[in-house]
Structures are given as structure tokens and as C-alpha cells.
Short mmCIF file of N, CA and C and ligand atoms in Angstrom, two decimals:
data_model
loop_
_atom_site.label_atom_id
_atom_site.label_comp_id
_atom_site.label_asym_id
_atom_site.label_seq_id
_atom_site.Cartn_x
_atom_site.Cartn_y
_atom_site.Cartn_z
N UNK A 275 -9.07 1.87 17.01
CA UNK A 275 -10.37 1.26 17.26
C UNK A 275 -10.21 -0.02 18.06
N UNK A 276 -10.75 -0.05 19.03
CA UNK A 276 -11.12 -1.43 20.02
C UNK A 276 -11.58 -2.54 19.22
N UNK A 277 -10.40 -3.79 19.14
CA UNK A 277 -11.07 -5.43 18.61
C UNK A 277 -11.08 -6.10 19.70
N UNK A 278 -12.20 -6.86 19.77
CA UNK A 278 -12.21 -7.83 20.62
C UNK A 278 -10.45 -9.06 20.74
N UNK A 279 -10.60 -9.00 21.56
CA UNK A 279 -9.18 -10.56 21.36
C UNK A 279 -9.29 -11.55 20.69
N UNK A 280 -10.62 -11.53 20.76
CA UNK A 280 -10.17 -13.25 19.88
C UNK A 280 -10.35 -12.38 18.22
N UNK A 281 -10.23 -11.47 17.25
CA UNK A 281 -9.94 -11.34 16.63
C UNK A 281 -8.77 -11.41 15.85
N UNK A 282 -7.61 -11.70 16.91
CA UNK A 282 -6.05 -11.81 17.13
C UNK A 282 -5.87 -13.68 16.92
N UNK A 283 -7.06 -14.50 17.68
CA UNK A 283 -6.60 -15.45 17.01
C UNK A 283 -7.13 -16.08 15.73
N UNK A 284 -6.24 -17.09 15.47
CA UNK A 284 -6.42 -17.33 13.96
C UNK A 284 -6.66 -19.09 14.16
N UNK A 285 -7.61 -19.45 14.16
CA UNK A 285 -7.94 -21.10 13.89
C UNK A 285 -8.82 -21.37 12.91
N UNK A 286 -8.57 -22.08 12.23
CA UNK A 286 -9.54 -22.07 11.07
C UNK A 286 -10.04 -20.96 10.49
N UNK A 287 -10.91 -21.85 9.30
CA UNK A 287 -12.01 -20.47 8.55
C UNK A 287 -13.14 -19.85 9.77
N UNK A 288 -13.83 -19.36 9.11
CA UNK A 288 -14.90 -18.75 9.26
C UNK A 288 -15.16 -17.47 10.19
N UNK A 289 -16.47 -17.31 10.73
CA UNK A 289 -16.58 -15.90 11.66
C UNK A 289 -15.36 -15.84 12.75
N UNK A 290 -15.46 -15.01 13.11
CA UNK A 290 -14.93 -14.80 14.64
C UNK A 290 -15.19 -15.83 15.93
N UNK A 291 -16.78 -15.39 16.33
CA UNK A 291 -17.51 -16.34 17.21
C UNK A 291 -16.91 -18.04 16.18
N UNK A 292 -17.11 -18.02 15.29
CA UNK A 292 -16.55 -19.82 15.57
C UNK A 292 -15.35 -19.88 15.39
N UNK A 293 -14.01 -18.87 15.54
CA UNK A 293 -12.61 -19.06 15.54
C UNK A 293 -12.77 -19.41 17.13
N UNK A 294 -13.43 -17.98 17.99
CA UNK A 294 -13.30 -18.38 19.48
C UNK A 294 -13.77 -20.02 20.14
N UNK A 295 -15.48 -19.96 19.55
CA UNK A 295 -15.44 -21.78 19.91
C UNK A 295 -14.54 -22.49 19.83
N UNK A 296 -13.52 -22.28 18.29
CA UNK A 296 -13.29 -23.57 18.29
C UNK A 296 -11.77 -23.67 19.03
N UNK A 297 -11.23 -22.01 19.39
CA UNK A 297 -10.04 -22.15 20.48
C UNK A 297 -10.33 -22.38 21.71
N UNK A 298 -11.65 -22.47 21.99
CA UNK A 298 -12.23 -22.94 23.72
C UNK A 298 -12.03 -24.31 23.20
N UNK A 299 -12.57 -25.22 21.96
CA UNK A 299 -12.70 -26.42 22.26
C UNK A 299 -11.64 -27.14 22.07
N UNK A 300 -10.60 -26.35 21.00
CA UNK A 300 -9.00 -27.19 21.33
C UNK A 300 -8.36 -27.12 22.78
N UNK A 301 -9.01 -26.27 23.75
CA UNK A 301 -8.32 -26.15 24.64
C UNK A 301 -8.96 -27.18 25.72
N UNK A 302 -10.05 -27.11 25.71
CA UNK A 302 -11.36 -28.62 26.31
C UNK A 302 -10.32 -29.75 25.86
N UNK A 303 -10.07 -29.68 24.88
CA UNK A 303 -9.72 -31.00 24.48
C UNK A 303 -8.08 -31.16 24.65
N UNK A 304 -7.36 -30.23 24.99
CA UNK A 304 -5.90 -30.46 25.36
C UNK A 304 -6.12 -30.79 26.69
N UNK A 305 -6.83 -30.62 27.28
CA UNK A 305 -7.08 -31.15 28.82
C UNK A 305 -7.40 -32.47 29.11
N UNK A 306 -8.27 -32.66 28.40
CA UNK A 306 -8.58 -34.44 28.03
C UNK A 306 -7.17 -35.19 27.60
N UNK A 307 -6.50 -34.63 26.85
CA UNK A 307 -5.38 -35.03 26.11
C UNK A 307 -4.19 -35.05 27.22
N UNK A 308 -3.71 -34.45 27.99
CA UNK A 308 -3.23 -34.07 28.85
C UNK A 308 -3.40 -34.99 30.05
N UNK A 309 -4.16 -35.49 30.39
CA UNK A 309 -5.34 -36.67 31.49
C UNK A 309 -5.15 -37.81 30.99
N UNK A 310 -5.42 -37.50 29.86
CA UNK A 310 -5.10 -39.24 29.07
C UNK A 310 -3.71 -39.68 29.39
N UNK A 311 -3.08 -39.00 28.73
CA UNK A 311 -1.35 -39.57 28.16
C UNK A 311 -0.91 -40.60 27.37
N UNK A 312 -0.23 -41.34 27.75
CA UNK A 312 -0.25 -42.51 26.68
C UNK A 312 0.34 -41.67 25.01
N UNK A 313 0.58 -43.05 24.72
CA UNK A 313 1.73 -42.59 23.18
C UNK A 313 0.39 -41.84 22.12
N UNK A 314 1.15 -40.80 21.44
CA UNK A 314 0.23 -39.68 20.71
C UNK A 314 0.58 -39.31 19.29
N UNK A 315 -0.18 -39.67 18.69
CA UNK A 315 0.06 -39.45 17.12
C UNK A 315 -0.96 -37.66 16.38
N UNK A 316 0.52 -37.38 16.54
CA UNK A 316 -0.25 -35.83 15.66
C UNK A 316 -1.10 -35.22 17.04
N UNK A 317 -0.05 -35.51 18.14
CA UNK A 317 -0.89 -35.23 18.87
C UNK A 317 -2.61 -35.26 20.15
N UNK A 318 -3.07 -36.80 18.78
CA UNK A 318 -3.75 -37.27 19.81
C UNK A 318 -3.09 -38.39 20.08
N UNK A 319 -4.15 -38.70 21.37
CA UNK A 319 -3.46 -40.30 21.90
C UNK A 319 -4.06 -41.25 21.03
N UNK A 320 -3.31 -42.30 20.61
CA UNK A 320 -3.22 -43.15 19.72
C UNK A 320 -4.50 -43.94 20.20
N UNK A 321 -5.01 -44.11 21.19
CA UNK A 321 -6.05 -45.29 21.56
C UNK A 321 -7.69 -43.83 20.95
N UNK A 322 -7.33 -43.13 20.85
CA UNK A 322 -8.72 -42.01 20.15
C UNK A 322 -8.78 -42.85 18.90
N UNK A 323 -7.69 -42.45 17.79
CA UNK A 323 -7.62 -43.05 16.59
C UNK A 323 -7.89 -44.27 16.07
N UNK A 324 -8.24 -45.38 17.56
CA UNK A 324 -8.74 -46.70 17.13
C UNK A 324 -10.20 -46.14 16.65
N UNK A 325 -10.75 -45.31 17.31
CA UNK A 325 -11.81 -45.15 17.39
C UNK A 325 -12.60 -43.92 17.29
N UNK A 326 -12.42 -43.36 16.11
CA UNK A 326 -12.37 -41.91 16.04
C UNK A 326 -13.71 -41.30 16.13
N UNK A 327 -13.91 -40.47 16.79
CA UNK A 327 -15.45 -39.37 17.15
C UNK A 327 -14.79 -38.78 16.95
N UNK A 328 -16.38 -37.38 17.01
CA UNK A 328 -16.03 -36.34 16.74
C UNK A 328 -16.60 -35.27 17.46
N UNK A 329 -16.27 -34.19 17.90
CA UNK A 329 -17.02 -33.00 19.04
C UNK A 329 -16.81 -32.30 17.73
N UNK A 330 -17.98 -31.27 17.92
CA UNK A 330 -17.93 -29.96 16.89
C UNK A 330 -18.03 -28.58 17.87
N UNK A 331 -18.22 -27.52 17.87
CA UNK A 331 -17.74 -26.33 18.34
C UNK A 331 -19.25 -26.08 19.07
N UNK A 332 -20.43 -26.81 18.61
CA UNK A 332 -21.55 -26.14 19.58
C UNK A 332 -22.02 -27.66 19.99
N UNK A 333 -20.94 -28.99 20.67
CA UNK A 333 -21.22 -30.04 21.17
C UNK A 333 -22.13 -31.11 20.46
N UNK A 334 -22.26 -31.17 19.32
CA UNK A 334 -22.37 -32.41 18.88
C UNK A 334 -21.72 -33.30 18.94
N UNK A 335 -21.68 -34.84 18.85
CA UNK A 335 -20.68 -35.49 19.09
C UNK A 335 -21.36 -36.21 18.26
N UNK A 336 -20.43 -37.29 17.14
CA UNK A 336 -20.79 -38.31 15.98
C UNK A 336 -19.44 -38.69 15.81
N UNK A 337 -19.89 -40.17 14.84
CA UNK A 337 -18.98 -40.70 14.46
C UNK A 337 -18.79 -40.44 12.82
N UNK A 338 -19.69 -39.73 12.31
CA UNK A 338 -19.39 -39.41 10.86
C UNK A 338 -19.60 -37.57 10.53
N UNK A 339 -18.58 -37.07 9.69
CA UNK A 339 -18.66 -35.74 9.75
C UNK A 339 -18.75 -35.44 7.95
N UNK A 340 -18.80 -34.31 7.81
CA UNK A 340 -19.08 -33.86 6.43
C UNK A 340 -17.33 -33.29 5.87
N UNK A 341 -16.92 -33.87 4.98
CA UNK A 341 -15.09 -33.51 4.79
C UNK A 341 -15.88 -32.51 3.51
N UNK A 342 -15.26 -31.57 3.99
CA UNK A 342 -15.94 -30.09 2.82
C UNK A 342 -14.06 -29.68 2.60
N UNK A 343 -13.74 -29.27 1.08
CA UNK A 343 -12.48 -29.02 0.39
C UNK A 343 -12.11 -27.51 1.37
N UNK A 344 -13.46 -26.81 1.31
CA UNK A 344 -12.93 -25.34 1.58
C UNK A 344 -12.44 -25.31 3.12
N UNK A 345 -13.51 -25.81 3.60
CA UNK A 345 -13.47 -25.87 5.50
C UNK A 345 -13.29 -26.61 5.92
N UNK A 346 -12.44 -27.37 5.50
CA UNK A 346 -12.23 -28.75 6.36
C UNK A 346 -13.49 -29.69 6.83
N UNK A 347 -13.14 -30.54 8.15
CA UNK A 347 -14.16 -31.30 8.61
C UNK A 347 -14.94 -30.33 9.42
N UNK A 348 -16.55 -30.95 8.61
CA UNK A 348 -17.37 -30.24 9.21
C UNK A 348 -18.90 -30.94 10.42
N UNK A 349 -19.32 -30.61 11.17
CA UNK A 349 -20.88 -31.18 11.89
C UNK A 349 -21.20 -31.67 10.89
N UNK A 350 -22.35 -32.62 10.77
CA UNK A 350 -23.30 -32.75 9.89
C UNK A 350 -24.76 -32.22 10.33
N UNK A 351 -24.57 -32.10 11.70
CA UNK A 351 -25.82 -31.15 12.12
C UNK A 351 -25.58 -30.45 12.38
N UNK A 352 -24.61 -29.13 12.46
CA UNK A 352 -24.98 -28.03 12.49
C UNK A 352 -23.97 -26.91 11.49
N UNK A 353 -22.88 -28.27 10.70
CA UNK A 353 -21.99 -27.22 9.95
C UNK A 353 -20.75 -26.47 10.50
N UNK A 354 -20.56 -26.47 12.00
CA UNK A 354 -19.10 -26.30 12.66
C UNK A 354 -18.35 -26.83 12.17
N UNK A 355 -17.32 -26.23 12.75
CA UNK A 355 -16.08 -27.16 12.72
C UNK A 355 -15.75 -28.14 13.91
N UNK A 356 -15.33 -29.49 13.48
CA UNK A 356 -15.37 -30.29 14.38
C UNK A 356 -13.91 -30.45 14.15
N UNK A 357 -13.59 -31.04 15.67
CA UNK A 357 -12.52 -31.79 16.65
C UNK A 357 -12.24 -33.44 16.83
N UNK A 358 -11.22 -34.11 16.55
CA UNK A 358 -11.19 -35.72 17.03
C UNK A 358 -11.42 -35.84 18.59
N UNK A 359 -12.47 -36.34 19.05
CA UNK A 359 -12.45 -36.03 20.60
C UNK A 359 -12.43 -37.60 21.42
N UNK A 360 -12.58 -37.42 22.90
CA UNK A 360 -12.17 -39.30 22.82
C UNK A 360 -13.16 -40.42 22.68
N UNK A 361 -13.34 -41.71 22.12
CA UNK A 361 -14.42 -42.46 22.09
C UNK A 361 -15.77 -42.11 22.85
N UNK A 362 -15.64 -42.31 24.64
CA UNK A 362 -16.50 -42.05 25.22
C UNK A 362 -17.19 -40.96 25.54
N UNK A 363 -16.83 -39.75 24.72
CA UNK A 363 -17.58 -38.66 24.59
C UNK A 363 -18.73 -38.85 24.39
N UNK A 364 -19.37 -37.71 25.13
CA UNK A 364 -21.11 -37.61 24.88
C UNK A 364 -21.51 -35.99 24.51
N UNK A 365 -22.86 -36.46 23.62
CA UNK A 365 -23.49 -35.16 23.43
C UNK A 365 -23.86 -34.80 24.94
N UNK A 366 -23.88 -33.65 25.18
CA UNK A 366 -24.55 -32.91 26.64
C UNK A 366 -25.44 -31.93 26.37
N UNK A 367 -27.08 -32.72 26.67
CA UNK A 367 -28.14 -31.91 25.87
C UNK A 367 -28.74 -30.72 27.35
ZN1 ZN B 571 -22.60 -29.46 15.36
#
């Protein structure tokens, strides 16, 4: 039987459609990361972590998220899974 691909990957909980978001948005965001440079803790660059935001998988951007035990960090508006993304991020309505 035919699976789609992104059934193959594995990021986080939940559906499918938000495993794929949220491997488009680690990958958005290795590009940023990548552009930046500069010294990197866990991967991000250390000057994010002064100042931590957050992108979630359908573009919210905040500075406060919902820490849920089962799913990790989550939106507070819409319940994704969110990303550390860099200070000057913006929502794009
Ligand atoms: Zn959201």
C-alpha cells in the first residue's frame, strides 16, 4: 500500500500533517541558523537564547508558549508545536 513520505518521518507527537509542518519549519529555521552563525548552544545561536521567541508550525510567533508534559512546548493560540526562532521574527498575517 502507497504512504505518503512524510509518514517515514518521525518529529514529534501528533498527526502526520503536523510531523510534516513541523519538518518544513526545522528546516526554515536551519536556514536562519545557518545565516546567522556565531557560537551555538544546542544548536541555536547563543544571541536567540538572550532572547527567546517562539514560531509554531502554522506561524505564530510569541514570547510565551504553553509547556504541556505529553507534547512538549506548545502555541498558545493554536496548540502546535512550536520552535525557538530568532528575536526579530514576525507573525506574517
Ligand atoms: Zn500557533
Amino acid at each position: 500500500m502507497y504512504k505518503p513520505m512524510t509518514e517515514y518521518l518521525d518529529f514529534g507527537a501528533g498527526p502526520i500533517s503536523t510531523k510534516a509542518e513541523l519538518f518544513l519549519l526545522k528546516q526554515r529555521r536551519q536556514s536562519f541558523i545557518d545565516t546567522e552563525g556565531g557560537p551555538l548552544f544546542l544548536g541555536i545561536p547563543d544571541r536567540w537564547l538572550d532572547n527567546v521567541t517562539f514560531r509554531c508550525i502554522h506561524g505564530h510567533v510569541s514570547k510565551c508558549i504553553l509547556k504541556s508534559e505529553e507534547q512538549g512546548d506548545l502555541c498558545l493560540a493554536c496548540y502546535g508545536p512550536v520552535l525557538i526562532t530568532f528575536p526579530e521574527d514576525e507573525e506574517q498575517i
